Coordinates of C-alpha atoms and ligand atoms in Angstrom, one line a residue:
M1 CA 35.3 49.7 -93.7
N2 CA 33.8 46.7 -95.9
R3 CA 29.9 46.4 -96.5
K4 CA 29.6 43.6 -93.9
Q5 CA 31.5 46.1 -91.2
F6 CA 29.2 49.0 -92.1
R7 CA 25.9 46.8 -92.1
E8 CA 26.9 44.6 -88.4
L9 CA 27.8 49.2 -87.4
V10 CA 24.1 50.1 -88.9
D11 CA 22.8 46.9 -86.5
K12 CA 24.1 48.2 -83.5
Q13 CA 22.7 52.2 -83.1
I14 CA 20.9 54.7 -84.7
L15 CA 23.9 56.0 -86.9
V16 CA 24.3 59.5 -87.1
L17 CA 26.3 61.7 -89.9
D18 CA 26.9 64.8 -89.7
G19 CA 25.5 68.1 -90.5
A20 CA 25.9 70.4 -92.6
T21 CA 29.2 71.6 -94.8
G22 CA 29.1 74.5 -96.9
T23 CA 26.6 76.3 -94.9
N24 CA 28.7 76.2 -91.9
L25 CA 31.8 77.2 -94.2
M26 CA 29.9 80.0 -95.2
D27 CA 29.2 81.4 -91.7
V28 CA 32.6 81.3 -91.3
G29 CA 34.1 83.2 -94.6
M30 CA 33.5 80.9 -97.9
P31 CA 32.3 83.3 -100.2
L32 CA 29.9 82.8 -102.7
G33 CA 31.4 82.0 -105.9
V34 CA 34.3 80.8 -105.3
C35 CA 35.6 76.9 -106.0
P36 CA 34.5 75.5 -102.6
E37 CA 37.5 72.5 -102.8
K38 CA 39.8 75.2 -103.6
W39 CA 38.8 77.6 -100.8
I40 CA 38.5 74.3 -98.0
L41 CA 42.5 73.4 -99.0
E42 CA 43.2 77.6 -98.4
H43 CA 41.6 76.8 -95.3
P44 CA 42.3 73.9 -93.5
E45 CA 41.5 74.7 -90.0
K46 CA 37.7 75.9 -91.1
L47 CA 36.6 72.4 -92.3
I48 CA 39.3 70.3 -89.4
N49 CA 37.8 72.9 -86.8
L50 CA 33.8 72.2 -88.2
Q51 CA 34.4 68.1 -88.4
S52 CA 35.6 68.6 -84.9
K53 CA 32.6 69.4 -83.3
F54 CA 30.4 67.4 -85.6
I55 CA 32.5 64.6 -84.0
E56 CA 32.4 66.0 -80.2
A57 CA 28.5 66.1 -81.0
G58 CA 28.4 62.4 -81.7
S59 CA 28.5 62.0 -85.5
N60 CA 30.0 58.7 -85.9
I61 CA 30.2 59.0 -89.8
V62 CA 31.6 62.9 -91.1
Y63 CA 31.4 63.9 -95.4
A64 CA 34.8 64.6 -96.4
P65 CA 34.5 68.0 -99.0
T66 CA 35.3 66.7 -101.7
F67 CA 31.4 66.9 -102.8
T68 CA 31.1 68.4 -106.2
C69 CA 35.1 68.1 -106.9
N70 CA 34.5 66.1 -109.9
R71 CA 35.9 66.6 -113.1
I72 CA 32.7 68.4 -114.9
K73 CA 32.4 70.7 -112.0
L74 CA 36.0 71.3 -111.2
E75 CA 36.3 72.4 -115.1
E76 CA 34.0 75.4 -114.0
Y77 CA 37.5 77.1 -111.9
H78 CA 40.0 75.2 -114.7
L79 CA 40.7 72.7 -112.1
E80 CA 39.9 69.5 -114.1
D81 CA 43.4 68.3 -114.0
N82 CA 43.3 68.6 -110.0
T83 CA 40.9 66.2 -109.3
V84 CA 42.3 63.6 -108.0
Q85 CA 44.7 65.3 -106.2
M86 CA 42.2 67.4 -104.4
N87 CA 39.9 64.6 -104.0
K88 CA 42.9 63.0 -101.7
D89 CA 44.1 66.1 -100.3
L90 CA 40.3 67.4 -99.4
V91 CA 39.4 63.2 -97.3
A92 CA 43.2 64.1 -96.0
L93 CA 41.5 67.1 -94.2
S94 CA 38.4 65.2 -92.8
K95 CA 40.7 62.1 -92.0
E96 CA 42.8 64.6 -89.8
A97 CA 39.7 65.7 -87.8
I98 CA 39.1 62.1 -86.6
A99 CA 42.7 62.0 -86.0
R100 CA 42.4 64.5 -83.4
N101 CA 39.4 63.8 -81.7
N102 CA 41.1 60.2 -80.5
Y103 CA 40.3 58.1 -84.2
R104 CA 36.5 58.2 -83.2
G105 CA 33.8 58.3 -86.6
Y106 CA 34.8 57.5 -89.6
V107 CA 35.1 59.2 -93.4
A108 CA 32.7 59.1 -96.0
G109 CA 34.0 60.0 -99.6
D110 CA 31.2 62.7 -100.9
M111 CA 30.5 63.0 -104.6
T112 CA 26.9 64.5 -106.1
M113 CA 25.7 65.7 -109.6
T114 CA 28.2 67.6 -112.5
G115 CA 25.3 70.0 -113.9
K116 CA 25.4 68.5 -116.8
Q117 CA 22.7 67.2 -118.2
L118 CA 22.4 63.1 -120.0
Y119 CA 21.5 62.6 -123.0
P120 CA 18.8 62.8 -124.7
I121 CA 17.8 65.9 -122.7
G122 CA 21.4 67.2 -122.8
D123 CA 24.4 65.9 -124.9
L124 CA 26.2 64.3 -121.5
K125 CA 27.1 60.6 -123.0
F126 CA 26.3 58.0 -119.7
E127 CA 29.4 56.3 -120.2
T128 CA 31.9 59.2 -120.5
L129 CA 29.4 60.1 -117.0
V130 CA 30.0 56.9 -115.3
D131 CA 34.5 57.4 -115.9
V132 CA 33.9 61.1 -114.7
Y133 CA 32.4 59.3 -111.7
K134 CA 35.5 55.9 -112.0
E135 CA 38.2 58.6 -111.3
Q136 CA 36.4 60.8 -108.3
A137 CA 35.3 57.4 -106.5
A138 CA 39.0 55.8 -108.2
A139 CA 41.0 58.8 -105.9
L140 CA 38.1 58.6 -102.8
I141 CA 39.5 54.9 -102.3
E142 CA 43.3 55.8 -102.9
A143 CA 42.8 58.1 -100.0
E144 CA 41.3 55.7 -98.1
V145 CA 37.4 56.7 -97.2
D146 CA 35.8 54.0 -95.0
L147 CA 32.2 54.3 -97.5
I148 CA 31.2 56.8 -100.2
V149 CA 28.2 58.5 -100.0
V150 CA 26.5 59.8 -103.5
E151 CA 24.0 62.8 -102.4
T152 CA 22.1 65.8 -103.0
M153 CA 21.0 63.6 -106.4
M154 CA 18.1 64.4 -108.6
S155 CA 18.4 62.4 -111.5
L156 CA 17.9 58.7 -110.8
Q157 CA 20.3 57.7 -113.9
E158 CA 23.0 59.6 -113.1
T159 CA 22.6 58.3 -109.5
R160 CA 22.7 55.0 -111.6
A161 CA 26.1 55.9 -113.6
A162 CA 27.9 56.9 -110.1
V163 CA 27.0 53.5 -108.4
I164 CA 27.4 51.9 -111.8
A165 CA 31.3 53.4 -111.6
I166 CA 32.0 52.6 -108.1
R167 CA 30.6 48.7 -108.1
E168 CA 32.8 48.7 -111.1
I169 CA 36.1 49.9 -109.5
N170 CA 35.4 48.3 -106.4
E171 CA 32.7 45.4 -105.2
E172 CA 33.1 45.6 -101.2
I173 CA 33.4 49.0 -100.4
P174 CA 30.4 50.3 -98.7
V175 CA 27.9 52.7 -100.6
I176 CA 25.4 54.8 -99.7
V177 CA 23.8 57.1 -101.8
S178 CA 20.5 60.1 -100.9
L179 CA 18.4 61.9 -103.6
T180 CA 16.8 64.9 -103.1
Y181 CA 13.3 65.6 -103.8
N182 CA 10.3 68.4 -104.1
E183 CA 7.5 69.0 -102.4
D184 CA 5.9 66.9 -104.5
G185 CA 7.7 64.1 -103.0
R186 CA 9.9 63.4 -106.4
T187 CA 12.8 63.9 -107.7
L188 CA 13.4 67.3 -110.1
F189 CA 13.5 64.4 -113.0
G190 CA 9.8 63.0 -111.5
T191 CA 11.2 60.2 -109.4
P192 CA 9.6 58.6 -106.1
P193 CA 11.3 57.9 -103.4
E194 CA 10.2 53.9 -103.6
V195 CA 11.5 54.0 -107.0
A196 CA 14.7 55.3 -106.0
V197 CA 15.0 52.5 -103.3
V198 CA 14.1 49.9 -106.1
T199 CA 16.2 50.8 -108.4
L200 CA 19.5 51.1 -106.3
Q201 CA 19.4 48.7 -104.0
G202 CA 19.4 47.0 -106.8
L203 CA 22.7 48.3 -107.5
G204 CA 24.5 47.0 -104.7
V205 CA 24.2 50.2 -102.4
D206 CA 24.2 50.3 -98.8
A207 CA 21.5 52.2 -97.8
V208 CA 19.1 54.4 -99.9
G209 CA 18.1 57.9 -98.6
I210 CA 16.8 61.1 -98.5
N211 CA 18.8 64.6 -98.0
C212 CA 18.8 68.2 -98.2
S213 CA 15.3 68.6 -99.8
T214 CA 12.6 71.0 -98.3
G215 CA 13.0 69.8 -94.7
P216 CA 12.4 66.6 -92.0
E217 CA 8.8 67.0 -91.2
E218 CA 7.7 66.1 -94.8
M219 CA 10.4 63.5 -95.1
T220 CA 8.6 61.6 -92.8
E221 CA 5.9 60.3 -95.3
L222 CA 9.1 59.9 -97.5
V223 CA 11.3 57.8 -95.5
E224 CA 8.1 55.8 -94.8
K225 CA 7.3 55.3 -98.7
M226 CA 11.5 53.8 -98.7
K227 CA 10.7 51.5 -95.9
E228 CA 8.1 49.2 -97.5
Y229 CA 10.5 48.2 -100.7
A230 CA 14.3 48.7 -99.0
S231 CA 15.5 45.8 -97.8
V232 CA 19.0 48.4 -97.2
P233 CA 19.3 50.8 -94.2
V234 CA 17.1 53.7 -95.1
F235 CA 18.6 57.3 -94.1
A236 CA 17.3 60.5 -93.9
K237 CA 19.6 64.0 -94.1
P238 CA 17.6 66.7 -94.0
N239 CA 17.7 70.7 -94.3
A240 CA 17.0 73.0 -91.0
G241 CA 14.1 73.7 -93.0
M242 CA 13.8 76.0 -95.7
P243 CA 16.1 79.0 -96.0
E244 CA 14.6 82.2 -95.2
L245 CA 15.7 85.5 -96.3
V246 CA 16.0 87.7 -93.8
D247 CA 18.3 91.0 -94.3
G248 CA 18.6 90.4 -97.4
K249 CA 21.3 86.6 -96.3
S250 CA 19.3 83.3 -96.6
V251 CA 19.4 81.6 -93.3
Y252 CA 18.0 78.5 -91.8
L253 CA 15.4 79.0 -88.8
M254 CA 15.1 76.1 -87.7
K255 CA 15.6 75.0 -83.7
P256 CA 18.0 72.3 -82.6
E257 CA 15.4 70.8 -80.5
Y258 CA 12.3 70.9 -82.6
F259 CA 15.0 69.3 -85.8
A260 CA 16.3 66.7 -82.7
D261 CA 12.2 66.4 -82.2
C262 CA 12.0 65.5 -86.3
A263 CA 14.9 63.2 -86.7
K264 CA 12.9 60.9 -83.5
K265 CA 10.0 60.7 -85.8
L266 CA 12.3 60.0 -88.8
V267 CA 13.6 57.1 -87.2
Y268 CA 10.2 56.0 -86.3
A269 CA 9.2 56.1 -90.0
G270 CA 11.8 53.5 -90.9
A271 CA 15.4 55.3 -91.0
S272 CA 18.5 53.9 -89.1
I273 CA 21.0 56.7 -89.9
V274 CA 20.5 60.9 -89.6
G275 CA 22.1 63.3 -89.9
G276 CA 21.5 67.3 -91.1
C277 CA 21.9 68.8 -94.8
C278 CA 21.9 72.7 -95.5
G279 CA 21.8 74.8 -92.4
S280 CA 22.2 72.2 -89.6
N281 CA 25.1 72.9 -86.9
C282 CA 26.9 71.5 -84.6
K283 CA 23.9 71.7 -82.1
H284 CA 21.3 70.6 -84.5
I285 CA 23.5 67.3 -84.8
E286 CA 24.1 67.4 -80.4
K287 CA 20.3 67.8 -80.2
L288 CA 19.8 64.9 -82.3
K289 CA 22.2 62.3 -81.0
I290 CA 20.6 63.1 -77.5
A291 CA 17.1 62.1 -79.1
V292 CA 17.9 59.2 -80.8
R293 CA 20.1 57.6 -78.2
G294 CA 18.8 54.6 -77.1
M295 CA 16.1 54.4 -80.0
E296 CA 14.9 50.9 -80.8
R297 CA 16.4 50.8 -84.1
P298 CA 13.9 50.0 -86.7
V299 CA 13.9 46.1 -88.7
I300 CA 15.1 45.6 -91.9
N301 CA 13.7 43.5 -94.7
E302 CA 16.6 41.2 -95.8
T303 CA 14.4 40.2 -99.0
H304 CA 13.2 42.4 -101.3
K305 CA 9.8 43.0 -102.9
R306 CA 8.9 41.5 -106.6
T307 CA 8.6 44.9 -108.3
L308 CA 9.6 46.2 -111.1
S309 CA 10.6 49.9 -112.0
S310 CA 10.9 52.7 -114.8
E311 CA 12.9 56.2 -114.1
R312 CA 8.9 57.1 -112.6
K313 CA 6.7 54.0 -111.5
L314 CA 6.6 50.9 -109.9
L315 CA 5.2 47.5 -111.0
D316 CA 4.0 45.3 -107.9
I317 CA 4.3 41.1 -109.1
P318 CA 2.7 39.7 -106.1
L319 CA 1.6 35.7 -106.9
D320 CA -1.9 36.2 -106.8
G321 CA -2.5 40.2 -107.6
P322 CA -4.0 41.6 -110.9
F323 CA -3.2 39.5 -114.2
L324 CA -0.8 41.9 -116.0
V325 CA -0.3 42.2 -119.4
V326 CA 3.4 42.5 -121.3
G327 CA 2.7 44.2 -124.6
E328 CA 4.4 41.9 -127.2
R329 CA 3.8 44.5 -130.0
I330 CA 7.6 46.1 -130.3
N331 CA 9.0 43.2 -132.0
P332 CA 9.6 43.0 -135.4
T333 CA 9.0 39.2 -136.6
G334 CA 6.6 38.8 -138.8
K335 CA 5.8 42.9 -139.3
K336 CA 7.2 43.4 -142.9
K337 CA 6.4 47.3 -142.1
L338 CA 7.9 47.8 -138.8
Q339 CA 11.5 45.6 -140.3
E340 CA 11.2 48.2 -142.8
E341 CA 11.3 51.0 -140.7
L342 CA 13.8 49.6 -138.3
R343 CA 16.1 49.3 -141.1
A344 CA 15.8 52.8 -142.2
G345 CA 16.5 53.4 -138.8
N346 CA 12.9 54.9 -137.9
L347 CA 11.6 54.5 -134.8
D348 CA 7.4 56.0 -135.4
I349 CA 5.8 52.8 -135.2
V350 CA 7.7 51.4 -132.3
S351 CA 6.3 54.9 -130.9
E352 CA 2.9 54.2 -131.3
M353 CA 3.2 50.9 -130.2
A354 CA 4.0 51.8 -127.2
V355 CA 1.6 54.7 -126.5
A356 CA -0.9 52.5 -127.8
Q357 CA -0.2 49.6 -125.9
D358 CA 0.0 51.6 -122.9
K359 CA -3.6 53.5 -123.5
N360 CA -5.0 49.9 -123.6
G361 CA -3.8 48.4 -119.9
A362 CA -0.2 46.9 -120.3
A363 CA 1.8 46.8 -117.6
V364 CA 5.1 46.4 -118.8
L365 CA 6.4 46.7 -122.5
D366 CA 8.5 44.2 -124.6
I367 CA 11.3 45.9 -126.2
N368 CA 13.0 43.4 -129.0
M369 CA 14.6 43.9 -132.0
G370 CA 15.2 41.0 -133.2
I371 CA 15.6 41.3 -137.2
N372 CA 19.0 41.1 -139.2
G373 CA 20.2 43.7 -141.5
I374 CA 20.8 46.4 -138.6
D375 CA 22.8 46.4 -135.3
E376 CA 20.8 45.4 -132.6
E377 CA 22.6 46.7 -129.8
E378 CA 22.1 50.2 -131.3
M379 CA 18.9 50.1 -132.3
M380 CA 17.4 48.7 -129.0
L381 CA 19.5 51.3 -127.2
K382 CA 17.4 53.6 -129.9
A383 CA 13.8 51.9 -129.2
I384 CA 14.7 51.8 -125.2
Y385 CA 15.7 55.8 -125.5
E386 CA 12.3 57.0 -127.7
V387 CA 10.0 54.5 -125.5
I388 CA 10.7 56.1 -121.9
S389 CA 10.0 59.4 -123.8
L390 CA 6.5 58.1 -124.2
T391 CA 5.4 56.3 -121.2
D392 CA 6.7 55.7 -117.5
L393 CA 6.0 51.7 -118.1
P394 CA 8.8 49.2 -117.0
L395 CA 10.4 47.5 -120.0
C396 CA 11.0 44.2 -120.6
I397 CA 14.2 43.4 -122.4
D398 CA 14.2 40.9 -124.9
S399 CA 17.2 40.0 -127.1
S400 CA 19.0 36.6 -127.7
Y401 CA 22.4 38.5 -127.5
V402 CA 23.5 38.9 -123.6
N403 CA 25.7 42.2 -124.6
V404 CA 22.4 43.8 -126.1
V405 CA 21.2 42.8 -123.0
E406 CA 23.8 43.9 -120.9
S407 CA 23.8 47.6 -122.9
A408 CA 20.0 48.0 -123.0
L409 CA 20.0 47.4 -118.9
R410 CA 23.2 50.0 -118.6
I411 CA 21.1 52.6 -119.9
Y412 CA 17.8 51.8 -118.7
P413 CA 16.8 53.7 -115.5
G414 CA 14.5 51.6 -113.8
R415 CA 14.4 47.9 -113.0
A416 CA 14.3 46.0 -115.8
L417 CA 13.1 42.1 -117.2
I418 CA 15.3 40.0 -118.9
N419 CA 13.5 37.8 -121.3
S420 CA 14.9 35.1 -121.3
V421 CA 17.1 33.0 -119.3
S422 CA 16.8 29.2 -121.2
L423 CA 19.2 26.1 -119.7
E424 CA 21.9 27.2 -122.5
E425 CA 25.8 26.5 -121.1
K426 CA 27.3 29.6 -122.9
K427 CA 24.3 32.6 -122.0
C428 CA 23.0 31.1 -118.4
R429 CA 24.9 31.8 -115.9
P430 CA 26.6 35.4 -117.7
L431 CA 23.1 36.8 -118.4
F432 CA 21.9 36.0 -114.7
K433 CA 25.0 37.7 -113.3
I434 CA 24.2 40.7 -115.7
A435 CA 21.0 40.9 -114.1
K436 CA 22.7 40.5 -110.4
K437 CA 24.8 43.5 -111.5
Y438 CA 22.1 45.7 -112.7
G439 CA 19.3 44.5 -110.3
A440 CA 17.2 42.9 -113.1
M441 CA 14.3 40.9 -113.2
C442 CA 14.7 37.4 -115.3
I443 CA 12.1 35.0 -117.0
L444 CA 13.3 31.4 -117.2
L445 CA 12.6 29.4 -120.2
P446 CA 13.0 25.9 -119.5
L447 CA 14.6 24.9 -122.6
S448 CA 17.9 23.4 -123.0
D449 CA 21.1 23.2 -125.7
A450 CA 18.6 19.7 -125.8
G451 CA 15.8 22.1 -127.0
L452 CA 12.2 21.8 -126.2
P453 CA 12.0 19.6 -123.0
E454 CA 9.8 16.4 -124.1
T455 CA 8.1 15.5 -120.9
L456 CA 6.4 17.7 -118.5
E457 CA 8.9 16.1 -115.4
E458 CA 11.8 17.4 -117.5
K459 CA 10.0 21.0 -118.0
K460 CA 10.0 20.7 -114.1
E461 CA 13.8 19.7 -113.9
N462 CA 14.8 22.4 -116.1
V463 CA 12.9 24.7 -113.8
R464 CA 14.3 23.3 -110.8
E465 CA 17.9 24.4 -112.5
L466 CA 17.2 27.7 -113.2
V467 CA 16.2 28.3 -110.2
R468 CA 19.4 26.7 -108.3
I469 CA 22.0 28.5 -111.1
A470 CA 20.1 31.8 -110.3
L471 CA 20.0 31.5 -106.9
E472 CA 23.8 30.4 -106.4
E473 CA 24.8 33.6 -108.8
G474 CA 22.8 35.8 -106.1
L475 CA 19.7 36.4 -107.5
T476 CA 16.8 35.8 -105.1
M477 CA 13.4 34.0 -105.7
N478 CA 11.4 37.7 -106.6
D479 CA 14.1 38.3 -108.9
L480 CA 12.4 35.5 -110.9
V481 CA 9.1 34.7 -113.1
V482 CA 8.7 31.7 -115.0
D483 CA 7.8 31.1 -118.8
G484 CA 5.7 28.3 -119.0
L485 CA 6.7 27.7 -122.6
V486 CA 3.5 27.1 -124.8
S487 CA 3.9 24.8 -127.5
T488 CA 0.8 24.5 -130.2
V489 CA -1.9 22.6 -129.3
G490 CA -2.5 22.0 -133.2
A491 CA 0.9 19.8 -132.5
L492 CA 0.5 18.5 -129.7
K493 CA -2.8 17.3 -128.2
D494 CA -1.2 17.9 -124.4
A495 CA 0.3 21.4 -124.9
G496 CA -3.1 23.2 -123.0
L497 CA -2.3 20.7 -120.4
M498 CA 1.3 20.7 -120.2
T499 CA 2.1 25.1 -120.1
L500 CA -1.6 25.0 -117.0
E501 CA 0.7 22.1 -114.9
T502 CA 4.5 23.9 -115.6
I503 CA 2.3 27.0 -114.1
R504 CA 0.5 25.6 -111.0
F505 CA 3.4 23.3 -110.1
C506 CA 5.6 27.4 -110.1
H507 CA 2.7 29.1 -108.4
D508 CA 2.6 26.0 -106.2
E509 CA 5.3 24.2 -105.1
L510 CA 7.6 26.7 -105.5
G511 CA 5.8 30.0 -105.2
L512 CA 7.0 31.7 -108.5
P513 CA 4.8 34.1 -110.7
T514 CA 5.2 32.7 -114.2
I515 CA 4.0 34.2 -117.7
C516 CA 3.7 32.9 -121.2
G517 CA 3.9 33.4 -125.0
L518 CA -0.1 32.8 -125.1
S519 CA -0.7 33.0 -129.0
N520 CA 1.8 29.9 -130.0
I521 CA -1.5 28.0 -128.4
S522 CA -3.5 28.0 -131.2
F523 CA -0.8 28.3 -134.0
G524 CA -2.2 27.3 -136.8
L525 CA -5.5 27.1 -135.9
P526 CA -8.7 29.3 -137.2
E527 CA -10.0 32.3 -135.2
R528 CA -7.4 32.0 -132.7
I529 CA -8.6 34.2 -130.7
N530 CA -11.0 32.6 -129.5
I531 CA -8.9 29.5 -128.3
N532 CA -6.3 32.2 -127.1
S533 CA -8.7 33.9 -124.7
A534 CA -10.0 30.4 -123.9
F535 CA -6.5 29.3 -122.8
L536 CA -5.9 32.5 -121.4
T537 CA -8.8 32.1 -118.2
M538 CA -8.0 28.7 -117.8
A539 CA -4.2 29.3 -116.9
I540 CA -4.9 32.1 -114.7
A541 CA -7.2 29.7 -112.7
N542 CA -4.1 28.1 -112.6
G543 CA -2.1 30.8 -111.1
L544 CA -0.5 32.2 -114.7
T545 CA 0.4 35.7 -113.1
M546 CA 1.4 37.9 -116.2
A547 CA 1.3 37.1 -120.6
I548 CA 3.3 38.4 -123.6
A549 CA 0.1 39.4 -125.4
N550 CA -1.2 42.0 -127.4
P551 CA -3.0 44.4 -125.0
D552 CA -4.8 46.3 -127.7
Q553 CA -7.2 43.3 -128.5
D554 CA -10.4 43.4 -126.5
Q555 CA -11.0 40.0 -126.0
L556 CA -8.4 39.0 -124.4
V557 CA -8.1 41.8 -121.9
N558 CA -11.2 41.6 -121.1
A559 CA -10.9 38.0 -120.8
A560 CA -8.6 38.4 -118.1
L561 CA -10.8 41.0 -116.3
S562 CA -13.3 38.3 -115.9
A563 CA -10.9 35.7 -114.8
D564 CA -9.9 37.9 -111.9
L565 CA -13.5 39.0 -110.8
L566 CA -14.4 34.8 -111.2
L567 CA -10.9 34.3 -108.7
N568 CA -11.9 37.5 -107.1
K569 CA -9.2 39.3 -107.0
T570 CA -8.6 42.5 -104.9
D571 CA -10.3 45.0 -106.5
A572 CA -11.1 43.3 -109.5
D573 CA -14.8 44.5 -109.5
N574 CA -13.8 47.9 -109.7
R575 CA -11.3 46.6 -112.3
Y576 CA -14.4 45.0 -114.5
V577 CA -16.4 47.5 -114.3
M578 CA -14.0 50.1 -114.7
N579 CA -12.9 48.7 -118.5
Ligands
LIG601 N1 27.1 67.3 -98.1 C1 26.7 69.0 -98.7 C2 25.3 68.6 -98.9 C3 25.0 70.0 -99.4 S1 23.2 69.7 -100.8 C4 26.9 69.8 -97.8 O1 27.1 71.3 -98.1 O2 26.8 69.3 -96.3

């Protein structure tokens, strides 16, 4: 099955997944503490029987029992060298179950966490994890699974590693991904479901969901949250409630009828695909199938929202929303002390700047490590790890080097903003391709190889051309922000007017948000803050969405808050009073 065929399947019916593998196999004799994959291979009929019953009950997709069949997990049983063969043999069992049931249904290769922590919490390197997942995914694909599911994920970053791994070896196989949430509605690592949706659909998954967790009742609200941001199908595979201890044994007591009622609510909330996780058996799936049969399918939005994310926080960027400041301070240009510290490999000032800008209301933090005499790529990664350990603000990756941008996006556990893509032959398409691969947003800078545009018309033409190429490379209008390109009014008298007209053009004619590096406007003039503040309010009135600025400057922040208030933007009065 390819991605298009998977989507056609979802568009035809509410898809039903299988129920639990692990708890049902324990009911038929799988002991605790053994390697489950090895036990299943030694007792193949137990698995085939279970999956046959799921298919009879109405499952359209069964999960191959390859859940923890990755090299790191298998090491615990000294079976790591059998990783590839075991995955293939396990998939063959699920395929046998499908074959014995008149070839009804599909097989998903199943992947999950490794149990080892990624750097900086643990010492597992991101690229090592990507390789571990590549090995398993390649084996599953060779065994001809119809799709791959990455499930029971608690870390968004580990999920990203799995998705990047699968997509790097195969662009066409459908990939569905579900995370597990605690009672507070967040994963163990603090990610809420809407952040998972935004980040993972950006990486090219075909459905995002939630599995295991606390039970089906609590999932309804989480599915609603996912649905608000999802441009791919949403799915839910809940436990049959929480296990209870009965006679020293942990059991799931939720009745199939009640479970099926809950599944119906999950479909109303927006789930296009439903199934069961721990504690759910064939009866649960049978009742669920009957309950959702004939239900109206949730509508799947075709476009995603204009949103950035960190690992734990989302930032919506509506066209006429509250004005946003992208904190500009983490940039060594013109900052001697910061340059010295970076050359000495010290990030103390970076940490202070991150914390201060967050406290002073920045919505995004720009990270630029561009000085000579250091390894910019290495420093960028260090700075990102440092900053994300201190703040939940989404990041703006600022570098003139394509490889630095790519390395940064690869390890950034969210949807970042790229600063910036200009109309340079050698860099423009590679940067858009990287943005598409990692699901980042881009700032379009209407400069070309010929340099600064001389006229307003030329500038507009550069914007149009950048948008055209971005769309051609698979990005959408909601992935783009235009830099109004601010020149200094001391050198060019109509510099301010030209930028204002560019902002208006992007806002009114293209429906695109804009950003500008504010302080350029006053370069070389006295009392720059006065000019910057006046220019900022005029720009906001013309539709400016955000500025790369210093949020520690009160006058600027107050000017922006006042402008929002005067323009009667939603909740601007409260924001003005609260500041
Ligand atoms: N597919 C696995 C998930 C456990 S959380 C199982 O056992 O059903």
